[in-house]
PDB file of C-alpha atoms in Angstrom:
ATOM      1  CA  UNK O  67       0.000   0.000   0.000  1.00  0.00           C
ATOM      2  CA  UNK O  68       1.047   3.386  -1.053  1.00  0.00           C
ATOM      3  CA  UNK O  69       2.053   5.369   2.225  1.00  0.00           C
ATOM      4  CA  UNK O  70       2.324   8.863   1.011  1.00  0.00           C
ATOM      5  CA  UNK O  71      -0.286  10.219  -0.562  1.00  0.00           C
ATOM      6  CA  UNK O  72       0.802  11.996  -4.269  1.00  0.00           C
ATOM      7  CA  UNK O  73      -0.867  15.662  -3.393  1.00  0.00           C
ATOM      8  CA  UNK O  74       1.592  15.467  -0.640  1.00  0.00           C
ATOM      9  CA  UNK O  75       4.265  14.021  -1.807  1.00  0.00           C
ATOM     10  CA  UNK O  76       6.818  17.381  -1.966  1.00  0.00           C
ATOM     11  CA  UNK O  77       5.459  19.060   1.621  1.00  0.00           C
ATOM     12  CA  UNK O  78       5.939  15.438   3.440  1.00  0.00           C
ATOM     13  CA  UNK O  79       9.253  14.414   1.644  1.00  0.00           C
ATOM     14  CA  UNK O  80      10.743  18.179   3.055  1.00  0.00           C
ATOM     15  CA  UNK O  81       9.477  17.799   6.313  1.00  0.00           C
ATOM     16  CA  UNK O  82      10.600  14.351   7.211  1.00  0.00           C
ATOM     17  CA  UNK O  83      14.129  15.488   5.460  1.00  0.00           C
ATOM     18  CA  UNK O  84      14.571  18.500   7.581  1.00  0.00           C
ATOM     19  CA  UNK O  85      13.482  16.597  10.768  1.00  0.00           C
ATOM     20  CA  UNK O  86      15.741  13.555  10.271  1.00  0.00           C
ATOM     21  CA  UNK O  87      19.015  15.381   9.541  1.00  0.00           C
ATOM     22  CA  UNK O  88      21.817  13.640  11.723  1.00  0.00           C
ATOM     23  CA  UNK O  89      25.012  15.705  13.212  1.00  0.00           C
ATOM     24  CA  UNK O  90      28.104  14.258  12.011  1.00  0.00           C
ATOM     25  CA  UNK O  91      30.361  12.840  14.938  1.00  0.00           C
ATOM     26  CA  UNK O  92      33.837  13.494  15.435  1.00  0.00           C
ATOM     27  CA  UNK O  93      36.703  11.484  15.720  1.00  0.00           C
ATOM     28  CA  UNK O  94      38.994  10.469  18.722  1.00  0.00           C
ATOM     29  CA  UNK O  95      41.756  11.486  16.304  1.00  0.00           C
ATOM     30  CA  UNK O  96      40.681  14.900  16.044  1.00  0.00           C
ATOM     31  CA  UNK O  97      40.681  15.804  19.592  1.00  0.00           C
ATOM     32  CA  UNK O  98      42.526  19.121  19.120  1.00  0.00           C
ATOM     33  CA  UNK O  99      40.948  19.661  16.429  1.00  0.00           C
ATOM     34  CA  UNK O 100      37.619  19.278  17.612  1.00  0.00           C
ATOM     35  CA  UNK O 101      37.394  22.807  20.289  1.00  0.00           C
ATOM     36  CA  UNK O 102      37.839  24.488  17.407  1.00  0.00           C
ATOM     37  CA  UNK O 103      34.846  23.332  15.066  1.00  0.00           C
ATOM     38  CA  UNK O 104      32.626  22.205  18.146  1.00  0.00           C
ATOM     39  CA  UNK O 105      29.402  24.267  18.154  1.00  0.00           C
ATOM     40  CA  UNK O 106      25.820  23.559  19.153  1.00  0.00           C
ATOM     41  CA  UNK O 107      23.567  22.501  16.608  1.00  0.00           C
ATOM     42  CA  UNK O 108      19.842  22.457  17.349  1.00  0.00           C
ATOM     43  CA  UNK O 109      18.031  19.933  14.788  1.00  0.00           C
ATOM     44  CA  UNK O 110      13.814  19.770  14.591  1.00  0.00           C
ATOM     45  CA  UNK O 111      13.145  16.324  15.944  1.00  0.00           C
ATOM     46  CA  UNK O 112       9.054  14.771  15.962  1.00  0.00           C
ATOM     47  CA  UNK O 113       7.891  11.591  17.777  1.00  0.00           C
ATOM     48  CA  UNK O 114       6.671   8.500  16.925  1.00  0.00           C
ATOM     49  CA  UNK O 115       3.634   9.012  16.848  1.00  0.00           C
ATOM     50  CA  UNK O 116       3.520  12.589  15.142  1.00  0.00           C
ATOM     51  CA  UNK O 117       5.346  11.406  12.426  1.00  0.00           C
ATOM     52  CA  UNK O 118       2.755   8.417  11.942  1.00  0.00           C
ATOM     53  CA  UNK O 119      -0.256  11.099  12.577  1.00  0.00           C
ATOM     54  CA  UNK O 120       1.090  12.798   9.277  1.00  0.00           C
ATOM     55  CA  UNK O 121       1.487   9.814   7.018  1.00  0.00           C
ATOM     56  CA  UNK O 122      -2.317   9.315   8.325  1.00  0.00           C
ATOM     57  CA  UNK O 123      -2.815   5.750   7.677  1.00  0.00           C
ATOM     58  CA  UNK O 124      -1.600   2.340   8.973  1.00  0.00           C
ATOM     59  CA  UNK O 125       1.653   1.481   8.184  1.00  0.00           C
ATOM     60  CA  UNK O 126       3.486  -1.868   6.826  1.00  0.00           C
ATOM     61  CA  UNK O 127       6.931  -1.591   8.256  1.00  0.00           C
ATOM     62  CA  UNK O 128       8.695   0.434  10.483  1.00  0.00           C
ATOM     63  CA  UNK O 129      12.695   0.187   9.690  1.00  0.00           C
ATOM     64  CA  UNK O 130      15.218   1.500  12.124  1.00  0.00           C
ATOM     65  CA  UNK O 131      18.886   2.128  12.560  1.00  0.00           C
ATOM     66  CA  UNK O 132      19.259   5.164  14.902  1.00  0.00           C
ATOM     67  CA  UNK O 133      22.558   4.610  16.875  1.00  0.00           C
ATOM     68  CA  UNK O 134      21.600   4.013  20.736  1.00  0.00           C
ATOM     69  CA  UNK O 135      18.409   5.685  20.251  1.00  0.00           C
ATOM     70  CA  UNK O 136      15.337   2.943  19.666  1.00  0.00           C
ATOM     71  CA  UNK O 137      14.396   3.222  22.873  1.00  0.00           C
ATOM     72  CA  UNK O 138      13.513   6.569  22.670  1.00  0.00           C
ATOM     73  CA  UNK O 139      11.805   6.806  19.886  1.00  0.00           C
ATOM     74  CA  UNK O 140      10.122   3.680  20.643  1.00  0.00           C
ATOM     75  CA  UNK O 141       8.264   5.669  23.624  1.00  0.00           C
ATOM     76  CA  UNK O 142       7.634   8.666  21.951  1.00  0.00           C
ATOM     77  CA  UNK O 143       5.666   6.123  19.860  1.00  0.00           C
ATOM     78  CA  UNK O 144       3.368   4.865  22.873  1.00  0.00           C
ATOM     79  CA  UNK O 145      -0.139   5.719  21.014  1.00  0.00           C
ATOM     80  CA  UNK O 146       0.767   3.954  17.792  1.00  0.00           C
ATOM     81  CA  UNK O 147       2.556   0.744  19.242  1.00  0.00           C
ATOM     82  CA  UNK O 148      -0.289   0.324  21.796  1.00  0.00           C
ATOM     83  CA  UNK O 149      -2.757   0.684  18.779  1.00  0.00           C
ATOM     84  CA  UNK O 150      -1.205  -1.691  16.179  1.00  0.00           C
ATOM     85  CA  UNK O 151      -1.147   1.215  13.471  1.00  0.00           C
ATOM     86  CA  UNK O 152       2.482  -0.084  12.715  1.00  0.00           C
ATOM     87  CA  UNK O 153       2.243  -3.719  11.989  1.00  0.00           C
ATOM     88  CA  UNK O 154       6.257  -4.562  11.791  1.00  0.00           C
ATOM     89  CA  UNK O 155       9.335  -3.071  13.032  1.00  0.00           C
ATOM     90  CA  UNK O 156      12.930  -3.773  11.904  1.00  0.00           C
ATOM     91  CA  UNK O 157      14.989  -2.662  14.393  1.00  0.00           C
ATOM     92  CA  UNK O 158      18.920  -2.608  14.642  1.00  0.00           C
ATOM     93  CA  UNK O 159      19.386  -2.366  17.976  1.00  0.00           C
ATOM     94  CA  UNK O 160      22.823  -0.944  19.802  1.00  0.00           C
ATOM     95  CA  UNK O 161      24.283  -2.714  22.892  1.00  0.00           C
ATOM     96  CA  UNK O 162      22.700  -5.455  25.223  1.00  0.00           C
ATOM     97  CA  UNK O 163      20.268  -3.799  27.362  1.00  0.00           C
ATOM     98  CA  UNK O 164      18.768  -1.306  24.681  1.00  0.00           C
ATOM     99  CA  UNK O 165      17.992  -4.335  22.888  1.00  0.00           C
ATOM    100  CA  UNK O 166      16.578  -6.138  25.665  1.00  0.00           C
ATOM    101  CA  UNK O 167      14.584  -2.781  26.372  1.00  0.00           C
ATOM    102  CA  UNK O 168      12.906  -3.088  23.040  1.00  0.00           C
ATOM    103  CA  UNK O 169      12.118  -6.527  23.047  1.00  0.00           C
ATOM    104  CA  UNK O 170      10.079  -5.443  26.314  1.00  0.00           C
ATOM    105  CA  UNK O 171       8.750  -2.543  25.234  1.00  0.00           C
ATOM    106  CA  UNK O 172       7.306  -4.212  22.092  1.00  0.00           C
ATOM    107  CA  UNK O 173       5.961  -7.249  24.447  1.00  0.00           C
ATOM    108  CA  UNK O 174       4.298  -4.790  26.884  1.00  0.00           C
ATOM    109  CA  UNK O 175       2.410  -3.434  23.345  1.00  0.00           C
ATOM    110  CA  UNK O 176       1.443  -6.778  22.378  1.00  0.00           C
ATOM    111  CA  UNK O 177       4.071  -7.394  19.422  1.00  0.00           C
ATOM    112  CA  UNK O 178       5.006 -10.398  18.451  1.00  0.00           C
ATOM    113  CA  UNK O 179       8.653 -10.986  18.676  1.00  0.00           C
ATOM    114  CA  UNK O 180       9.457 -13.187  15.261  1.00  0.00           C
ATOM    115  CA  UNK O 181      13.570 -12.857  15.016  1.00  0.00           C
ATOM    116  CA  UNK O 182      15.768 -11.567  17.512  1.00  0.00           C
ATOM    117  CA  UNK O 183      19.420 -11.439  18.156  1.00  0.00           C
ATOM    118  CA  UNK O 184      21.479  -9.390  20.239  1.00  0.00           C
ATOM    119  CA  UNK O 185      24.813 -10.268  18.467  1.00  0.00           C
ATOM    120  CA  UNK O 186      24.790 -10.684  14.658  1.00  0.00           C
ATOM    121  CA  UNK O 187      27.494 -12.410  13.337  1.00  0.00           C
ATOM    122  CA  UNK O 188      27.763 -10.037   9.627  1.00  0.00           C
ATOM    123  CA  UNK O 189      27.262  -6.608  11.653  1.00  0.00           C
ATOM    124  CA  UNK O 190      27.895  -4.737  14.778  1.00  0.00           C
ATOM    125  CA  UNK O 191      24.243  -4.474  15.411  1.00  0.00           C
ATOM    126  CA  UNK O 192      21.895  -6.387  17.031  1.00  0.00           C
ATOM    127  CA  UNK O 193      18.211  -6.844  15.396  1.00  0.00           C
ATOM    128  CA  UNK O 194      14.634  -7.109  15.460  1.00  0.00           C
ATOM    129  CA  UNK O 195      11.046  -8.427  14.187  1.00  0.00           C
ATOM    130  CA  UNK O 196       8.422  -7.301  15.759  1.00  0.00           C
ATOM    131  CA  UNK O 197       4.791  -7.321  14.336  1.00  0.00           C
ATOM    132  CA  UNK O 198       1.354  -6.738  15.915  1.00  0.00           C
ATOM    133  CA  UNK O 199      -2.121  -8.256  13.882  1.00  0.00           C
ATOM    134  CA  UNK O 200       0.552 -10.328  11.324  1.00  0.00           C
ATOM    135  CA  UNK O 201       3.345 -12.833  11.066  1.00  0.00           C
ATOM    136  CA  UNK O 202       5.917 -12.049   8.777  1.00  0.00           C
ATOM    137  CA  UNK O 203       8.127 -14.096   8.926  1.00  0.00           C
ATOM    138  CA  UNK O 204       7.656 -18.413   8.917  1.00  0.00           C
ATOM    139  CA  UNK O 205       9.264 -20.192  11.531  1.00  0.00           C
TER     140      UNK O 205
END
């Protein structure tokens, strides 16, 4: 299903650029380097469950990579996850207890947990399949 409707297209494709800009992180090699160029930068963030109030219809999958952060935006999601609008999340998760974290925040919602691992063998990352109202994936 088409998630983004074509009269909005332009407006919603700005908007979710602008909010999803990322700061780019310094290096350890750079140290006295870094005084010099370090400066606050304030980016636009939304939640969860604003950003799913805008695309204004249920939603397939939910893919994330966000560095340390799914726990986070997993809460600012509490409206959506508890009502099912998402029906799968991929979710690369970023150290043992953040993914652990997930896993229970997804239970508490009523997700089922189809794949899980907290250390991948072909990436740092750890991952996730959750879905709510579906199975994905076969076992």
């Amino acid at each position: 299903s088409k998630i983004i409707k074509e009269s909005n297209n332009k407006k919603l494709l700005k908007y979710l650029i602008k909010a999803t800009m990322k700061v780019i992180p310094t290096f350890p090699g750079l140290k006295k380097s870094q005084k010099k160029f370090q400066k606050e930068v304030k980016i636009k963030t939304i939640t969860l469950d604003r950003l799913i109030e805008i695309v204004g219809q249920p939603v397939d999958l939910v893919q994330m990579d966000v560095q340390g952060l799914e726990t986070d935006i997993l809460q600012s999601g509490f409206s959506c996850l508890k009502s099912g609008v998402i029906k799968t999340f991929l979710v690369g998760t970023h150290g043992f207890d953040k993914h652990h974290k997930c896993i229970d925040l997804f239970k508490q919602q009523g997700y089922l947990i189809e794949f899980e691992e907290s250390q991948t063998k072909n990436q740092p990352d750890g991952i996730i399949v959750a879905s709510k109202g579906i199975q994905r994936l076969k076992k």
